[in-house]
Amino acid sequence: MVQSAVRVFDSSAPWKLSGQVSLRDEAFGALAYHHGTRRLVFLKSRELVALVRNLEEFESADEAIDAVVVPAQHQRYVEALSSLFSSEILSGR
Amino acid sequence: MGADFSLRNRFERGLAAPICLTWELTYACNLACTHCLSSSGRRDPMELSTKEAKDLIDEIAAMQIFYINIGGGEPMIRRDFFELIEHAVRQKVGVKFSTNGTRIDEEAAERLAAIDYLDIQISIDGADAATSDRIRGAGSYDQARRAMDNLKAANFGQFKISVVMTRESIEQLDEFEALAASYGAELRLTRLRPSGRGVDVWESLHPTREQNRRLYQWLLDRPNVLTGDSFFHLSALGDPLEGLNLCGAGRVVCLIDPVGEVYACPFVIHDEFKAGNVRDAGFADVWTTSNLFQSLREPGNPGACGSCGSYDACRGGCMAAKFFTGLELTDPDPECVFGHGEAVLEKKRLTIRPTPSPDHSKRVPVAITSR
Ligand code: SF4
Ligand code: SF4
């Protein structure tokens, strides 16, 4: 098998919720299910859910984050998106 | 990976819809496994019709339940089996179904391989015919293997081999691992519970404490082996096993039986855990308004386990295992890793244990055994 280069999440790039993923709102945030990998992922805050749902409307993840949270929280949300990216919940556009 | 306790607390209060919904399509079965959790055999004449089944699938899709676990009985015995699963996956409701494999001939394997969002679990109860057939009946192991061969030949992709851990099968862990590897399949191990006909064999077949300890170590070393969160009672031994580590009954888990009855989980087919019927006002109504489910979502009473240092890891174990062994729900799990459940059971030797309510076993003469 060819080892592909480790892909990192670039928050200055545009992203969207993967078409393979279904999102279901829950009191704590949302459940995301990836139909391809068959994996369930938890989005543990409503802000994160709103952010993920709206990603597509912004030119970059950074802009999308700034629209939802205060600057002090920015880095935390980059990390949250980065972890969703590694679970294949997000895809580039 | 450690368990996330805050999320688990949230889950214990219930979700908008189940994560793990099992739907037993039929009580009809061509095998008669001694540990069958749903006491299957004969078809129930009141089984949901094709139309009712499709309406239920539509409701499941509307509730955004991502996938359903289909079982039985033997689900492939229903003549509309393919029609129903195709109806589900067309709406992006994934299907994971459990089968004894007897109906997966070459043609069925081809058809299954053509369906997206489909997972198949083939059940065996031993890594060789002799061990497996003791539980599942003569010839069943070879038929299951033939189903696996057919799926492989049809390029189905990765299927699952599912094994209930009994005192015998637990001694063959490495053999199961090798068998799964030989097919490129995933291995799935689940817990034997005293549910359905399992109530009759549980005492002689459930793993010993020493076996459970070995199983725990084996699983810790193999996070890729699937368990459906079956063994969280063993998490009391140390690091938590993969999964949510909680009893999800009525909170994240539930069962719809072939006639539309909704139970808290597949292992508690008993009036006491019946929440309603989808034929009344639909499944969503049962899920959100049933008194039983509401009460299961209340913080539980840890009972005797409250003073145990491992309560956070094991939560007192499995409700079904307690109920059908005659324990109180506040007692420790009958397989409590510290032996506390066995001690309570010992004191209750003379209790009359509940028997599962609907029994669809075939009416064959059976030897009277002493319990
Ligand atoms: S006493 Fe209860 S909480 Fe403690 S390990 Fe046993 S079953 Fe689990
Ligand atoms: S009753 Fe047992 S089998 Fe059912 S959800 Fe709870 S722990 Fe799982």
XYZ file of C-alpha atoms and ligand atoms in Angstrom:
480
model
C 0.000 0.000 0.000
C 1.252 3.486 -0.807
C 1.620 5.643 2.247
C -0.224 8.867 1.539
C 1.180 12.067 2.986
C -0.364 13.027 6.310
C -3.036 15.540 5.508
C -3.487 18.394 7.914
C -6.478 20.607 8.409
C -5.970 24.034 6.867
C -8.319 26.507 8.520
C -7.658 29.157 5.900
C -9.222 26.943 3.225
C -12.938 26.550 2.421
C -14.707 23.487 3.878
C -18.090 21.877 4.060
C -19.909 19.041 5.745
C -19.168 15.869 3.785
C -22.006 14.612 1.606
C -21.515 11.182 3.188
C -22.447 12.508 6.620
C -25.845 12.842 8.304
C -26.242 15.229 11.237
C -28.900 14.844 13.913
C -29.509 17.530 16.509
C -29.403 16.461 20.137
C -29.690 18.380 23.406
C -25.892 18.325 23.870
C -25.101 19.294 20.271
C -25.414 16.753 17.502
C -24.585 13.268 16.349
C -22.806 12.887 13.058
C -22.816 9.595 11.204
C -20.501 8.861 8.316
C -22.221 6.407 6.009
C -18.958 5.359 4.399
C -16.778 4.715 7.438
C -19.884 3.747 9.498
C -18.544 5.821 12.346
C -20.514 7.929 14.772
C -19.013 11.208 15.945
C -20.279 13.525 18.667
C -20.448 17.275 18.233
C -20.422 18.399 21.809
C -21.752 21.928 21.598
C -24.495 23.769 19.792
C -21.966 26.361 18.596
C -19.932 23.658 16.928
C -23.041 22.324 15.232
C -23.974 25.770 13.935
C -20.427 26.245 12.739
C -20.327 22.954 10.869
C -23.708 23.569 9.281
C -22.643 27.005 8.058
C -19.100 26.204 6.934
C -20.132 26.147 3.337
C -21.208 29.780 3.379
C -17.746 31.108 4.162
C -14.557 31.486 2.177
C -12.548 29.821 4.947
C -13.024 27.907 8.170
C -11.420 30.828 10.007
C -14.102 33.203 8.802
C -16.827 30.725 9.693
C -15.426 30.376 13.206
C -15.232 34.113 13.755
C -18.875 34.401 12.834
C -19.850 32.066 15.674
C -17.424 32.550 18.583
C -15.313 35.233 20.257
C -11.614 35.459 19.217
C -10.405 33.920 22.496
C -12.189 30.708 21.503
C -10.926 30.659 17.931
C -8.116 28.170 18.432
C -10.361 25.714 20.300
C -12.728 25.623 17.376
C -9.917 25.164 14.875
C -8.951 22.109 16.902
C -12.527 20.838 17.014
C -12.831 21.183 13.232
C -9.470 19.571 12.764
C -10.626 16.541 14.688
C -13.826 16.386 12.611
C -11.639 16.598 9.534
C -9.639 13.579 10.614
C -12.888 11.619 11.100
C -13.764 12.546 7.491
C -16.797 14.552 8.623
C -15.586 17.575 6.646
C -14.559 17.736 3.049
C -12.820 20.425 1.032
C -14.519 22.405 -1.682
C -9.259 6.003 24.768
C -10.973 6.869 28.017
C -14.714 7.057 28.397
C -16.170 10.541 28.202
C -18.210 10.767 31.378
C -20.019 14.045 30.646
C -21.284 12.726 27.369
C -22.260 9.464 28.975
C -24.328 11.290 31.586
C -26.054 13.103 28.770
C -26.773 9.811 27.004
C -28.216 8.328 30.166
C -30.899 10.979 30.006
C -31.910 9.818 26.552
C -31.585 11.040 22.991
C -33.948 12.488 20.394
C -33.904 9.089 18.690
C -32.073 5.845 19.357
C -28.567 5.243 18.043
C -28.852 1.512 18.202
C -32.284 0.433 17.038
C -32.793 -3.272 16.538
C -35.719 -4.525 14.567
C -36.428 -8.232 14.656
C -38.172 -8.755 11.326
C -39.658 -12.136 12.118
C -39.841 -14.744 14.837
C -39.612 -17.425 12.163
C -36.350 -19.317 12.080
C -35.047 -22.436 10.403
C -32.585 -23.073 13.219
C -33.283 -23.478 16.930
C -30.197 -22.202 18.749
C -30.244 -23.062 22.411
C -29.410 -19.504 23.502
C -31.760 -17.607 21.141
C -32.420 -14.240 22.754
C -35.850 -13.927 21.146
C -37.036 -17.547 21.610
C -37.588 -17.699 17.868
C -38.899 -20.539 15.758
C -42.474 -20.024 14.609
C -43.638 -17.054 12.594
C -46.087 -14.831 14.467
C -49.269 -14.487 12.387
C -49.548 -10.861 13.522
C -46.194 -9.935 11.974
C -46.047 -6.424 10.444
C -47.160 -6.470 6.825
C -44.909 -5.231 4.039
C -46.818 -1.955 3.986
C -46.555 -1.487 7.751
C -42.869 -2.354 7.630
C -42.228 0.205 4.910
C -44.145 2.881 6.803
C -41.993 2.131 9.818
C -38.842 2.506 7.719
C -40.118 5.884 6.481
C -40.636 6.982 10.064
C -37.169 5.772 11.011
C -35.724 7.809 8.149
C -37.670 10.881 9.244
C -36.308 10.520 12.781
C -32.808 10.519 11.288
C -31.932 7.165 12.735
C -28.748 6.528 10.814
C -28.926 2.780 10.617
C -30.997 -0.128 11.858
C -29.888 -3.501 13.121
C -32.088 -6.128 11.580
C -32.432 -9.515 13.187
C -35.010 -12.158 13.997
C -35.586 -15.052 13.884
C -33.900 -15.393 10.554
C -34.675 -12.136 8.730
C -33.964 -13.568 5.285
C -36.929 -15.903 5.719
C -39.298 -12.986 5.175
C -40.269 -13.002 1.531
C -40.067 -9.198 1.358
C -36.602 -9.138 2.962
C -34.816 -7.597 -0.015
C -37.685 -5.225 -0.704
C -37.488 -3.903 2.848
C -33.741 -3.463 3.095
C -33.636 -1.837 -0.311
C -36.392 0.513 0.829
C -34.276 1.459 3.846
C -30.950 2.048 2.133
C -32.612 4.045 -0.604
C -33.448 6.597 2.098
C -29.929 6.439 3.482
C -30.970 4.380 6.475
C -28.054 1.953 6.729
C -28.860 -1.683 7.421
C -26.825 -4.043 9.550
C -28.389 -7.420 9.615
C -27.695 -10.596 11.535
C -28.211 -13.900 9.864
C -27.449 -17.551 10.359
C -26.297 -17.561 6.738
C -28.419 -20.471 5.602
C -30.139 -18.358 2.948
C -27.014 -16.770 1.494
C -26.527 -18.863 -1.605
C -24.535 -17.583 -4.581
C -27.435 -15.643 -5.979
C -28.339 -13.960 -2.683
C -24.674 -13.092 -2.131
C -24.542 -11.320 -5.499
C -27.676 -9.388 -4.693
C -26.401 -8.384 -1.247
C -23.088 -7.283 -2.717
C -24.909 -4.842 -4.978
C -26.479 -2.919 -2.051
C -24.758 0.106 -0.493
C -24.963 0.935 3.205
C -25.350 -2.714 4.095
C -23.482 -4.649 6.778
C -23.881 -8.353 7.343
C -23.173 -10.279 10.497
C -23.003 -14.025 10.210
C -23.401 -15.847 13.487
C -21.422 -18.856 14.576
C -20.912 -20.180 18.086
C -17.660 -22.022 17.702
C -14.573 -21.983 15.515
C -15.272 -25.547 14.431
C -18.433 -27.393 13.471
C -18.596 -29.538 16.583
C -18.489 -26.606 19.009
C -20.782 -24.356 17.011
C -23.337 -27.018 16.156
C -23.771 -27.964 19.807
C -25.565 -24.631 20.160
C -26.887 -23.929 16.678
C -27.774 -27.414 15.451
C -26.219 -29.991 13.137
C -24.939 -28.650 9.832
C -25.339 -24.993 10.790
C -21.616 -24.256 10.966
C -20.949 -25.570 7.475
C -23.845 -23.533 6.124
C -22.535 -20.384 7.788
C -19.101 -21.028 6.282
C -20.671 -21.542 2.876
C -22.429 -18.161 3.258
C -19.052 -16.567 4.060
C -17.499 -18.246 1.013
C -20.327 -16.965 -1.169
C -20.005 -13.402 0.133
C -16.299 -13.504 -0.478
C -16.762 -14.865 -3.995
C -19.339 -12.139 -4.714
C -16.866 -9.466 -3.527
C -19.282 -8.262 -0.896
C -16.395 -6.612 0.926
C -15.918 -6.709 4.645
C -18.615 -8.624 6.493
C -18.693 -9.469 10.178
C -18.439 -12.775 11.946
C -20.454 -12.610 15.127
C -19.908 -14.885 18.105
C -21.649 -15.014 21.462
C -19.127 -15.664 24.198
C -19.905 -18.908 25.967
C -17.808 -21.003 28.279
C -16.766 -22.995 25.194
C -16.380 -20.366 22.492
C -14.370 -18.087 24.752
C -11.595 -20.690 24.630
C -11.313 -20.191 20.863
C -10.654 -16.452 20.650
C -7.484 -16.813 18.617
C -9.156 -19.233 16.221
C -12.011 -16.772 15.613
C -9.496 -14.037 14.963
C -7.708 -16.217 12.419
C -10.973 -17.229 10.757
C -12.051 -13.597 10.390
C -8.638 -12.679 9.007
C -8.863 -15.475 6.434
C -11.981 -13.833 5.010
C -10.823 -10.254 5.499
C -13.846 -10.041 7.817
C -14.340 -8.175 11.072
C -14.802 -10.120 14.267
C -17.637 -9.218 16.590
C -17.972 -10.743 20.042
C -21.022 -10.286 22.201
C -22.119 -11.248 25.643
C -24.328 -14.235 26.425
C -27.334 -12.958 28.318
C -29.990 -15.046 30.018
C -32.633 -13.736 27.595
C -35.134 -15.752 25.567
C -34.095 -19.397 25.511
C -30.763 -18.186 26.874
C -32.377 -18.272 30.294
C -32.193 -22.079 30.184
C -28.541 -22.346 29.232
C -27.058 -19.278 30.847
C -26.055 -20.990 34.033
C -24.087 -23.718 32.310
C -22.757 -21.606 29.432
C -21.925 -18.162 30.736
C -18.180 -17.538 31.076
C -16.458 -18.040 34.391
C -14.922 -15.096 36.180
C -11.474 -16.227 35.150
C -12.549 -16.510 31.503
C -14.064 -13.039 31.613
C -10.798 -11.666 32.934
C -8.919 -13.226 30.024
C -11.493 -11.922 27.568
C -11.095 -8.412 28.972
C -7.325 -8.492 28.429
C -7.739 -9.946 24.969
C -10.178 -7.193 23.995
C -8.037 -4.414 25.480
C -5.227 -5.578 23.211
C -7.533 -5.618 20.186
C -9.551 -2.402 19.905
C -10.517 -3.460 16.386
C -12.609 -6.362 17.581
C -16.221 -5.170 17.727
C -18.304 -5.801 20.832
C -21.387 -3.600 20.496
C -20.526 -2.296 23.960
C -21.432 -5.750 25.314
C -18.760 -6.141 27.912
C -18.743 -2.853 29.767
C -19.309 -4.730 33.012
C -15.722 -5.932 32.536
C -14.446 -2.354 32.452
C -14.524 -2.567 36.247
C -11.266 -4.510 35.886
C -9.292 -1.425 34.874
C -9.128 0.693 31.745
C -12.509 1.054 30.050
C -13.158 -1.006 26.917
C -14.072 0.753 23.666
C -17.607 2.102 23.637
C -19.996 4.203 25.657
C -19.801 1.928 28.671
C -23.377 2.270 29.770
C -26.616 0.348 29.665
C -28.381 2.085 26.812
C -31.773 0.420 27.265
C -34.518 2.923 26.429
C -31.924 5.718 26.240
C -29.847 4.987 23.161
C -30.928 1.409 22.520
C -34.287 -0.158 21.797
C -35.998 -3.042 20.066
C -38.964 -3.307 17.758
C -40.234 -6.869 17.564
C -41.889 -8.539 14.543
C -45.399 -7.545 15.657
C -44.410 -3.945 16.348
C -43.965 -4.143 20.112
C -41.252 -1.806 21.362
C -38.982 -3.052 24.140
C -36.191 -1.247 25.975
C -33.531 -3.472 24.423
C -33.275 -6.701 22.392
C -32.416 -8.643 25.519
C -35.495 -7.716 27.534
C -38.388 -9.132 25.554
C -40.680 -9.215 28.566
C -43.884 -7.363 29.481
C -42.068 -5.448 32.158
C -39.886 -3.735 29.549
C -42.512 -3.192 26.895
C -42.942 0.483 26.045
C -45.736 0.397 23.466
C -46.520 -0.690 19.921
C -45.658 1.092 16.681
C -49.139 0.201 15.413
C -50.705 2.676 17.842
C -49.247 6.117 17.200
C -45.965 5.211 15.543
C -42.477 4.596 16.807
C -41.489 8.202 17.540
C -44.438 8.485 19.887
C -43.342 5.428 21.856
C -39.739 6.610 21.967
C -40.579 10.053 23.301
C -43.637 9.512 25.465
C -43.516 6.008 26.917
C -43.575 5.989 30.705
C -41.126 3.119 30.786
C -38.545 4.964 28.702
C -39.014 8.143 30.708
C -38.319 6.260 33.899
C -35.251 4.535 32.421
C -33.897 7.994 31.618
C -34.135 9.111 35.243
C -30.917 8.853 37.237
C -30.801 5.245 38.415
C -30.403 4.021 41.941
C -26.935 2.439 42.136
C -28.100 0.217 44.996
C -25.432 -2.094 46.354
C -23.006 -0.932 43.638
C -23.006 2.622 44.991
C -20.246 1.808 47.425
C -18.114 0.046 44.800
C -15.022 1.899 43.638
C -15.630 0.670 40.091
C -19.185 1.907 39.754
C -18.153 4.691 37.418
C -16.619 2.165 35.048
C -19.281 -0.519 35.139
C -22.500 1.203 36.195
C -23.696 -1.985 37.840
C -23.742 -3.866 34.546
C -26.545 -5.199 32.384
C -30.196 -4.783 33.329
C -31.276 -7.807 31.272
C -28.689 -10.076 32.858
C -29.884 -9.056 36.298
C -33.570 -9.295 35.531
C -33.545 -12.764 34.013
C -31.303 -14.227 36.673
C -33.776 -13.057 39.301
C -31.681 -10.199 40.636
C -33.010 -6.753 41.484
C -32.020 -3.981 39.093
C -30.149 -2.380 41.969
C -28.111 -5.549 42.561
C -24.691 -6.037 40.993
C -24.446 -7.719 37.581
C -24.550 -11.529 37.877
C -21.089 -11.521 36.290
C -19.741 -8.694 38.472
C -15.984 -9.028 38.140
C -15.615 -8.979 41.913
C -18.131 -11.772 42.433
C -20.661 -9.542 44.198
C -23.436 -10.610 41.835
C -22.754 -14.300 42.374
C -22.900 -13.734 46.120
C -26.347 -12.154 45.895
C -27.530 -14.891 43.517
C -26.348 -17.509 45.940
C -28.613 -16.008 48.587
C -31.538 -15.968 46.185
C -31.194 -19.575 45.018
C -34.859 -20.184 45.595
C -36.172 -17.171 43.734
C -38.429 -17.851 40.828
C -36.913 -16.253 37.793
C -39.050 -14.443 35.250
C -39.401 -16.207 31.916
C -39.435 -14.162 28.722
C -43.009 -13.339 27.690
C -43.654 -14.250 24.076
C -42.149 -17.648 23.345
C -42.054 -18.520 19.648
C -39.941 -21.638 20.074
C -41.023 -24.571 17.983
C -43.239 -26.894 19.933
C -41.034 -29.944 20.062
C -40.925 -32.416 22.907
C -38.141 -31.414 25.237
C -36.620 -33.261 28.125
C -37.675 -31.932 31.495
C -34.578 -30.535 33.112
C -34.130 -29.289 36.604
C -33.223 -25.637 36.887
S -20.161 -4.136 42.524
Fe -21.471 -3.300 40.937
S -20.350 -1.520 40.110
Fe -18.882 -2.765 41.279
S -17.951 -4.042 39.724
Fe -19.644 -5.211 40.645
S -21.392 -4.825 39.289
Fe -19.838 -3.272 38.820
S -30.110 -4.279 29.363
Fe -28.077 -5.177 29.011
S -28.087 -5.678 26.836
Fe -29.765 -4.233 27.167
S -28.900 -2.194 26.794
Fe -28.713 -2.609 28.977
S -26.654 -3.472 29.192
Fe -27.199 -3.628 27.023
